[in-house]
Amino acid sequence: MLRTAILGLGHYLPERVVTNDDLAKMFTTSDEWIQQRTGIVTRRYVDGDVGVSDLAVPAAQRAVEAAGLKMSDIEFIIFATLSPDYQFPGSACLLQDKLGLPGIGALDVRNQCTGFLYGLSIADAFVKTGMYKRILLVGAEVHSSALEFSDRGRDVTVLFGDGAAATVFGPTDEDRGILSTHLHADGRYAKDLWIEIPASCYQPRMTKEHMDEGRHYPRMNGRKVFKMAVETMPQVVHEALAANGLTINDVDLLVPHQANLRINEFVGRELGLPPEKVYHNIQRYGNTTAASIPLALNEAIQEGRAKKGDIIVLAAFGSGFTWASSVLKL
Ligand code: UT7
């Protein structure tokens, strides 16, 4: 049976390391508060005018190299991000140009923390139908240019970091690859985690008053996000396991979206997974949203925590609200 396999992974993080103490110099917070509530110790920020498509270039190059391919082998690009370089055109088009691939299709996915899993499901469908054989999927975010470094935005600002990660997908007839994807959304919660402005439903889309009110920064109902994440992530993992006739004992590693260490520890316990079967790197990078799952998966492989033949479960929850899972055999 033809399946879609991960042929290569790569990631790129900007060099500037920002500690909790660095943030505490800008607004009222503390290393203790941030670590206790979120597990985050450091995050990375870009320096200067760097967009997501810039961060994506080295991540894509590393993924293509890891796949043993040339950049010219890539037939289609999917770019998952909530922080596109510009309002339009999409960052996939900008990345396509920067990678020197004029003419190939380029698609942006705007599904926030589940963007990588939504993109993976599209790549899987394109590969399985024979439409493309070499698909580059990138998840990348530059959050730092849209965070509010003051007490008003501190609940959100401490959580997020910049970064990029990429995956090359292609067909395989070996016993490995993507076994399933499950995608969900509930738009009733759209305003519980969002950036409102600029908004095409307002005339004009953005005013000085909007900016004075901070409506161009991310806003979040943290408690509701936390509660829904710990409910839906175990559900969507069970859904994935049932669809594949697997049990929790078959899982070698859960690689969850890295939004909050406490959420992921709770999800692991709820599923009955021992701590060593749940991967975390949020301590180092914060929440890198669309980049977080491929970044975590790549580091898990590099550290020997995920190996060829392992059953890996990916799961995410975030803005939309959206939630999703995928089961892979590496
Ligand atoms: O991909 C999805 C992205 N988002 C998430 O996953 C977020 C999920 N939610 C969370 O992780 C938690 O809700 C937070 C970590 C954001 C907040 O933790 P919490 O336990 O829900 O805190 P809270 O919002 O109820 O606030 C508790 C206190 C408040 O002070 P008072 O009213 O008790 O005096 C806040 O003003 O903590 C205060 N606070 C802070 N204090 C220091 C809020 N942010 C900060 C901060 N530093 N950065």
Short mmCIF file of C-alpha atoms and ligand atoms in Angstrom, two decimals:
data_model
loop_
_atom_site.label_atom_id
_atom_site.label_comp_id
_atom_site.label_asym_id
_atom_site.label_seq_id
_atom_site.Cartn_x
_atom_site.Cartn_y
_atom_site.Cartn_z
CA MET A 1 0.00 0.00 0.00
CA LEU A 2 1.32 3.45 -0.92
CA ARG A 3 1.92 5.72 2.05
CA THR A 4 3.34 9.20 2.55
CA ALA A 5 6.67 9.19 4.37
CA ILE A 6 8.77 11.90 5.95
CA LEU A 7 11.88 11.96 3.72
CA GLY A 8 13.73 14.68 5.65
CA LEU A 9 13.38 17.24 8.44
CA GLY A 10 15.23 20.46 9.19
CA HIS A 11 14.86 23.40 11.52
CA TYR A 12 16.30 26.84 12.03
CA LEU A 13 16.18 29.06 15.13
CA PRO A 14 17.29 32.68 15.29
CA GLU A 15 20.39 33.15 17.43
CA ARG A 16 19.09 35.69 19.97
CA VAL A 17 18.22 33.90 23.22
CA VAL A 18 15.74 35.79 25.43
CA THR A 19 15.51 34.69 29.06
CA ASN A 20 12.63 35.16 31.48
CA ASP A 21 14.82 37.64 33.36
CA ASP A 22 15.22 39.64 30.11
CA LEU A 23 11.40 39.92 29.92
CA ALA A 24 11.19 40.86 33.61
CA LYS A 25 13.23 43.98 32.76
CA MET A 26 10.48 45.12 30.33
CA PHE A 27 7.28 44.39 32.31
CA THR A 28 6.09 42.96 35.62
CA THR A 29 6.82 39.25 35.57
CA SER A 30 9.37 36.83 37.00
CA ASP A 31 11.38 33.78 36.03
CA GLU A 32 9.60 31.91 38.82
CA TRP A 33 6.07 32.79 37.58
CA ILE A 34 6.87 31.88 33.97
CA GLN A 35 8.61 28.60 34.76
CA GLN A 36 6.00 27.51 37.28
CA ARG A 37 2.99 28.21 35.00
CA THR A 38 4.48 27.31 31.60
CA GLY A 39 7.83 25.51 31.97
CA ILE A 40 9.45 28.06 29.62
CA VAL A 41 13.03 29.13 30.44
CA THR A 42 14.17 30.79 27.20
CA ARG A 43 12.84 31.59 23.72
CA ARG A 44 14.49 32.88 20.52
CA TYR A 45 13.75 36.20 18.81
CA VAL A 46 14.82 37.44 15.39
CA ASP A 47 17.02 40.53 15.16
CA GLY A 48 15.83 43.32 12.88
CA ASP A 49 13.59 43.01 9.82
CA VAL A 50 13.48 39.24 9.42
CA GLY A 51 10.28 37.62 8.12
CA VAL A 52 8.98 34.07 8.40
CA SER A 53 10.00 33.30 4.83
CA ASP A 54 13.60 34.26 5.77
CA LEU A 55 13.54 31.89 8.75
CA ALA A 56 12.06 29.18 6.54
CA VAL A 57 14.90 29.22 3.97
CA PRO A 58 17.59 27.49 6.10
CA ALA A 59 14.99 25.13 7.62
CA ALA A 60 13.87 24.12 4.10
CA GLN A 61 17.45 23.72 2.87
CA ARG A 62 18.27 21.47 5.83
CA ALA A 63 15.14 19.34 5.30
CA VAL A 64 15.87 18.88 1.59
CA GLU A 65 19.49 17.98 2.35
CA ALA A 66 18.38 15.50 5.06
CA ALA A 67 16.08 13.91 2.47
CA GLY A 68 19.07 13.43 0.14
CA LEU A 69 17.39 15.58 -2.50
CA LYS A 70 18.16 18.73 -4.49
CA MET A 71 15.98 21.83 -4.00
CA SER A 72 14.90 21.50 -7.65
CA ASP A 73 13.26 18.13 -6.77
CA ILE A 74 10.56 19.97 -4.73
CA GLU A 75 7.25 20.06 -6.65
CA PHE A 76 4.95 21.90 -4.21
CA ILE A 77 5.28 24.12 -1.12
CA ILE A 78 2.90 24.36 1.83
CA PHE A 79 3.63 27.11 4.37
CA ALA A 80 1.89 27.01 7.75
CA THR A 81 2.08 30.26 9.72
CA LEU A 82 -0.04 32.73 11.69
CA SER A 83 2.59 35.44 11.23
CA PRO A 84 2.96 35.77 7.44
CA ASP A 85 5.57 38.25 6.17
CA TYR A 86 2.79 40.44 4.70
CA GLN A 87 -1.02 40.58 4.59
CA PHE A 88 -0.69 39.23 1.05
CA PRO A 89 0.70 37.48 -0.93
CA GLY A 90 1.25 34.42 1.21
CA SER A 91 4.64 33.44 2.62
CA ALA A 92 4.69 30.27 0.49
CA CYS A 93 5.10 32.47 -2.61
CA LEU A 94 7.91 34.45 -0.95
CA LEU A 95 9.66 31.26 0.12
CA GLN A 96 9.26 29.75 -3.34
CA ASP A 97 11.14 32.74 -4.77
CA LYS A 98 13.86 32.62 -2.09
CA LEU A 99 14.41 28.91 -2.76
CA GLY A 100 14.68 29.55 -6.51
CA LEU A 101 11.67 27.45 -7.50
CA PRO A 102 9.63 29.68 -9.85
CA GLY A 103 6.47 28.10 -11.25
CA ILE A 104 5.73 25.41 -8.65
CA GLY A 105 2.53 25.62 -6.59
CA ALA A 106 2.72 27.45 -3.25
CA LEU A 107 -0.03 27.32 -0.60
CA ASP A 108 -0.38 29.12 2.75
CA VAL A 109 -2.17 27.40 5.63
CA ARG A 110 -3.60 29.68 8.35
CA ASN A 111 -4.40 27.23 11.13
CA GLN A 112 -2.17 28.52 13.91
CA CYS A 113 -1.00 25.84 16.38
CA THR A 114 -2.50 23.03 14.26
CA GLY A 115 -1.18 24.53 10.99
CA PHE A 116 1.53 21.91 10.65
CA LEU A 117 -0.94 19.03 11.10
CA TYR A 118 -3.45 20.57 8.67
CA GLY A 119 -0.57 21.03 6.19
CA LEU A 120 0.59 17.46 6.76
CA SER A 121 -2.90 16.16 5.94
CA ILE A 122 -2.87 18.12 2.65
CA ALA A 123 0.61 16.80 1.78
CA ASP A 124 -0.54 13.27 2.60
CA ALA A 125 -3.59 13.56 0.32
CA PHE A 126 -1.56 15.07 -2.56
CA VAL A 127 1.09 12.33 -2.32
CA LYS A 128 -1.45 9.49 -2.03
CA THR A 129 -3.42 10.69 -5.06
CA GLY A 130 -0.18 10.91 -7.05
CA MET A 131 -0.51 14.65 -7.60
CA TYR A 132 3.01 15.39 -6.26
CA LYS A 133 5.94 13.20 -5.21
CA ARG A 134 8.07 15.75 -3.36
CA ILE A 135 6.27 18.25 -1.11
CA LEU A 136 7.95 20.76 1.19
CA LEU A 137 5.89 21.64 4.27
CA VAL A 138 7.20 24.48 6.41
CA GLY A 139 5.95 25.73 9.78
CA ALA A 140 7.47 29.08 10.77
CA GLU A 141 6.65 32.02 13.00
CA VAL A 142 7.99 35.46 13.82
CA HIS A 143 5.98 36.26 16.94
CA SER A 144 8.37 38.77 18.45
CA SER A 145 7.31 41.64 16.16
CA ALA A 146 3.68 41.35 17.34
CA LEU A 147 4.08 40.91 21.09
CA GLU A 148 3.17 43.60 23.58
CA PHE A 149 6.13 44.17 25.91
CA SER A 150 4.11 45.73 28.73
CA ASP A 151 1.99 44.56 31.68
CA ARG A 152 -1.14 44.61 29.47
CA GLY A 153 0.17 41.85 27.20
CA ARG A 154 2.35 39.91 29.64
CA ASP A 155 0.16 36.78 29.83
CA VAL A 156 0.65 36.18 26.08
CA THR A 157 4.11 37.68 25.56
CA VAL A 158 5.95 35.30 27.87
CA LEU A 159 4.64 32.28 25.93
CA PHE A 160 5.81 32.80 22.37
CA GLY A 161 9.08 32.47 20.45
CA ASP A 162 10.31 32.64 16.86
CA GLY A 163 11.48 29.68 14.79
CA ALA A 164 11.05 27.56 11.67
CA ALA A 165 10.98 23.86 10.84
CA ALA A 166 10.44 22.01 7.56
CA THR A 167 9.59 18.54 6.34
CA VAL A 168 9.86 16.91 2.92
CA PHE A 169 7.17 14.33 2.17
CA GLY A 170 7.10 11.71 -0.57
CA PRO A 171 5.58 8.32 -1.41
CA THR A 172 6.85 5.02 -0.02
CA ASP A 173 5.73 1.41 -0.38
CA GLU A 174 7.70 0.46 2.76
CA ASP A 175 5.97 -0.25 6.08
CA ARG A 176 6.27 3.31 7.37
CA GLY A 177 4.79 6.77 6.87
CA ILE A 178 1.63 8.67 7.84
CA LEU A 179 -1.00 6.24 9.14
CA SER A 180 -3.77 8.80 9.77
CA THR A 181 -4.68 12.43 10.34
CA HIS A 182 -7.70 13.79 12.24
CA LEU A 183 -8.62 17.48 12.01
CA HIS A 184 -11.11 19.47 14.10
CA ALA A 185 -12.20 23.07 14.62
CA ASP A 186 -14.80 25.03 16.60
CA GLY A 187 -15.11 28.63 15.43
CA ARG A 188 -17.36 29.56 18.34
CA TYR A 189 -14.11 30.12 20.24
CA ALA A 190 -12.43 32.25 17.54
CA LYS A 191 -12.14 35.29 19.80
CA ASP A 192 -10.63 33.40 22.74
CA LEU A 193 -7.19 33.45 21.08
CA TRP A 194 -6.75 35.91 18.26
CA ILE A 195 -5.23 39.03 16.75
CA GLU A 196 -8.13 41.24 15.73
CA ILE A 197 -6.51 44.05 13.75
CA PRO A 198 -6.06 44.76 10.83
CA ALA A 199 -9.57 43.46 10.08
CA SER A 200 -11.27 43.50 6.67
CA CYS A 201 -14.65 43.69 8.43
CA TYR A 202 -13.80 47.22 9.71
CA GLN A 203 -13.67 50.43 7.63
CA PRO A 204 -10.82 51.25 7.81
CA ARG A 205 -9.10 48.03 8.80
CA MET A 206 -6.90 49.71 11.39
CA THR A 207 -6.97 53.04 13.23
CA LYS A 208 -4.79 54.78 15.79
CA GLU A 209 -7.54 54.07 18.38
CA HIS A 210 -7.33 50.33 17.64
CA MET A 211 -3.59 50.48 18.20
CA ASP A 212 -3.92 52.51 21.39
CA GLU A 213 -6.24 49.78 22.68
CA GLY A 214 -3.66 47.12 21.74
CA ARG A 215 -6.05 45.32 19.40
CA HIS A 216 -3.23 44.56 16.95
CA TYR A 217 -1.58 42.32 19.57
CA PRO A 218 -2.56 38.71 20.34
CA ARG A 219 -5.26 38.40 23.01
CA MET A 220 -6.10 35.20 24.84
CA ASN A 221 -8.51 33.74 27.34
CA GLY A 222 -5.70 31.67 28.88
CA ARG A 223 -7.83 29.64 31.25
CA LYS A 224 -10.27 28.60 28.51
CA VAL A 225 -7.41 27.69 26.16
CA PHE A 226 -5.82 25.59 28.90
CA LYS A 227 -9.09 23.82 29.77
CA MET A 228 -10.00 23.02 26.15
CA ALA A 229 -6.46 21.88 25.33
CA VAL A 230 -6.35 19.32 28.13
CA GLU A 231 -9.80 18.02 27.11
CA THR A 232 -9.39 17.83 23.34
CA MET A 233 -5.78 16.64 23.00
CA PRO A 234 -6.35 13.28 24.78
CA GLN A 235 -9.62 12.88 22.80
CA VAL A 236 -7.93 13.39 19.45
CA VAL A 237 -5.10 11.00 20.40
CA HIS A 238 -7.65 8.30 21.33
CA GLU A 239 -9.45 8.96 18.04
CA ALA A 240 -6.17 8.47 16.14
CA LEU A 241 -5.26 5.27 17.99
CA ALA A 242 -8.73 3.76 17.49
CA ALA A 243 -8.63 4.52 13.76
CA ASN A 244 -5.41 2.51 13.48
CA GLY A 245 -6.38 -0.37 15.79
CA LEU A 246 -3.63 0.72 18.21
CA THR A 247 -3.60 1.15 21.99
CA ILE A 248 -1.66 3.63 24.10
CA ASN A 249 0.89 0.84 24.77
CA ASP A 250 1.81 0.86 21.06
CA VAL A 251 2.91 4.53 21.22
CA ASP A 252 6.68 5.00 21.33
CA LEU A 253 6.56 8.80 21.61
CA LEU A 254 3.91 11.51 21.83
CA VAL A 255 5.14 14.75 20.23
CA PRO A 256 2.57 17.36 21.26
CA HIS A 257 2.38 20.98 20.17
CA GLN A 258 4.55 22.94 22.62
CA ALA A 259 2.17 25.53 24.11
CA ASN A 260 2.67 24.94 27.82
CA LEU A 261 4.68 22.26 29.63
CA ARG A 262 1.86 21.88 32.17
CA ILE A 263 -0.69 21.18 29.39
CA ASN A 264 1.53 18.49 27.89
CA GLU A 265 2.35 16.87 31.24
CA PHE A 266 -1.39 16.76 32.00
CA VAL A 267 -2.17 15.25 28.56
CA GLY A 268 0.53 12.60 29.03
CA ARG A 269 -0.84 11.63 32.46
CA GLU A 270 -4.43 11.60 31.17
CA LEU A 271 -3.40 9.20 28.39
CA GLY A 272 -1.47 6.97 30.81
CA LEU A 273 1.86 7.58 29.08
CA PRO A 274 5.05 7.46 31.17
CA PRO A 275 6.89 10.83 31.19
CA GLU A 276 9.70 9.50 28.96
CA LYS A 277 7.15 8.89 26.18
CA VAL A 278 6.12 12.56 25.97
CA TYR A 279 8.55 14.92 24.24
CA HIS A 280 9.08 18.51 25.43
CA ASN A 281 11.36 21.28 24.20
CA ILE A 282 9.17 24.27 25.13
CA GLN A 283 11.67 25.01 27.93
CA ARG A 284 14.15 26.24 25.30
CA TYR A 285 11.93 27.78 22.60
CA GLY A 286 8.54 28.75 24.06
CA ASN A 287 5.52 28.31 21.77
CA THR A 288 6.65 28.49 18.14
CA THR A 289 3.10 27.66 16.95
CA ALA A 290 3.19 26.19 13.39
CA ALA A 291 6.90 25.36 13.81
CA SER A 292 6.55 23.64 17.17
CA ILE A 293 5.68 20.05 16.13
CA PRO A 294 8.26 19.62 13.32
CA LEU A 295 10.88 21.35 15.52
CA ALA A 296 10.11 18.98 18.41
CA LEU A 297 10.01 15.92 16.12
CA ASN A 298 13.35 16.81 14.55
CA GLU A 299 15.00 17.32 17.94
CA ALA A 300 13.46 14.05 19.23
CA ILE A 301 15.02 12.22 16.26
CA GLN A 302 18.38 13.97 16.72
CA GLU A 303 18.40 13.04 20.43
CA GLY A 304 17.55 9.39 19.66
CA ARG A 305 14.15 9.66 21.39
CA ALA A 306 12.36 8.83 18.10
CA LYS A 307 13.81 6.08 15.89
CA LYS A 308 13.08 4.35 12.60
CA GLY A 309 10.10 2.05 13.01
CA ASP A 310 8.70 3.89 16.05
CA ILE A 311 5.01 4.74 16.33
CA ILE A 312 4.87 8.51 16.86
CA VAL A 313 1.69 10.40 17.71
CA LEU A 314 1.51 14.13 16.93
CA ALA A 315 -1.24 16.23 18.57
CA ALA A 316 -2.03 19.93 18.71
CA PHE A 317 -4.58 22.41 20.03
CA GLY A 318 -4.79 26.15 19.46
CA SER A 319 -6.45 29.23 18.05
CA GLY A 320 -9.63 28.73 16.06
CA PHE A 321 -10.13 26.76 18.23
CA THR A 322 -8.58 23.97 16.20
CA TRP A 323 -7.21 20.61 17.28
CA ALA A 324 -5.70 17.72 15.36
CA SER A 325 -3.60 14.56 15.51
CA SER A 326 -1.57 12.29 13.29
CA VAL A 327 -0.03 8.86 13.73
CA LEU A 328 3.28 8.17 11.97
CA LYS A 329 5.47 5.13 11.67
CA LEU A 330 8.95 6.63 11.33
O1 UT7 B 1 -1.16 27.35 21.56
C1 UT7 B 1 -2.07 27.87 22.48
C2 UT7 B 1 -1.41 29.02 23.15
N1 UT7 B 1 -1.86 29.36 24.46
C3 UT7 B 1 -1.87 28.54 25.52
O2 UT7 B 1 -1.61 27.36 25.48
C4 UT7 B 1 -2.20 29.18 26.84
C5 UT7 B 1 -2.92 28.28 27.78
N2 UT7 B 1 -3.07 28.96 29.08
C6 UT7 B 1 -2.01 29.06 29.91
O3 UT7 B 1 -0.95 28.55 29.65
C7 UT7 B 1 -2.25 29.81 31.21
O4 UT7 B 1 -3.58 30.25 31.25
C8 UT7 B 1 -1.27 31.01 31.37
C9 UT7 B 1 0.14 30.47 31.62
C10 UT7 B 1 -1.28 31.92 30.18
C11 UT7 B 1 -1.70 31.83 32.60
O5 UT7 B 1 -1.75 31.01 33.75
P1 UT7 B 1 -3.04 31.07 34.69
O6 UT7 B 1 -2.75 30.19 35.84
O7 UT7 B 1 -4.24 30.74 33.87
O8 UT7 B 1 -3.01 32.56 35.19
P2 UT7 B 1 -4.16 33.68 35.14
O9 UT7 B 1 -4.33 34.16 33.74
O10 UT7 B 1 -5.37 33.18 35.85
O11 UT7 B 1 -3.49 34.80 35.98
C12 UT7 B 1 -3.08 34.61 37.33
C13 UT7 B 1 -2.35 35.85 37.79
C14 UT7 B 1 -3.11 37.13 37.48
O12 UT7 B 1 -2.90 38.03 38.53
P3 UT7 B 1 -4.03 38.23 39.67
O13 UT7 B 1 -5.27 38.68 38.94
O14 UT7 B 1 -4.19 36.88 40.31
O15 UT7 B 1 -3.43 39.25 40.57
C15 UT7 B 1 -2.42 37.65 36.24
O16 UT7 B 1 -2.52 39.04 36.11
O17 UT7 B 1 -1.09 35.93 37.12
C16 UT7 B 1 -0.99 37.25 36.52
N3 UT7 B 1 -0.16 37.14 35.34
C17 UT7 B 1 1.18 37.22 35.39
N4 UT7 B 1 2.02 37.40 36.40
C18 UT7 B 1 3.35 37.43 36.12
C19 UT7 B 1 -0.55 36.95 34.05
N5 UT7 B 1 0.54 36.89 33.26
C20 UT7 B 1 1.63 37.07 34.06
C21 UT7 B 1 3.01 37.11 33.82
N6 UT7 B 1 3.83 37.29 34.87
N7 UT7 B 1 3.54 36.96 32.59
#
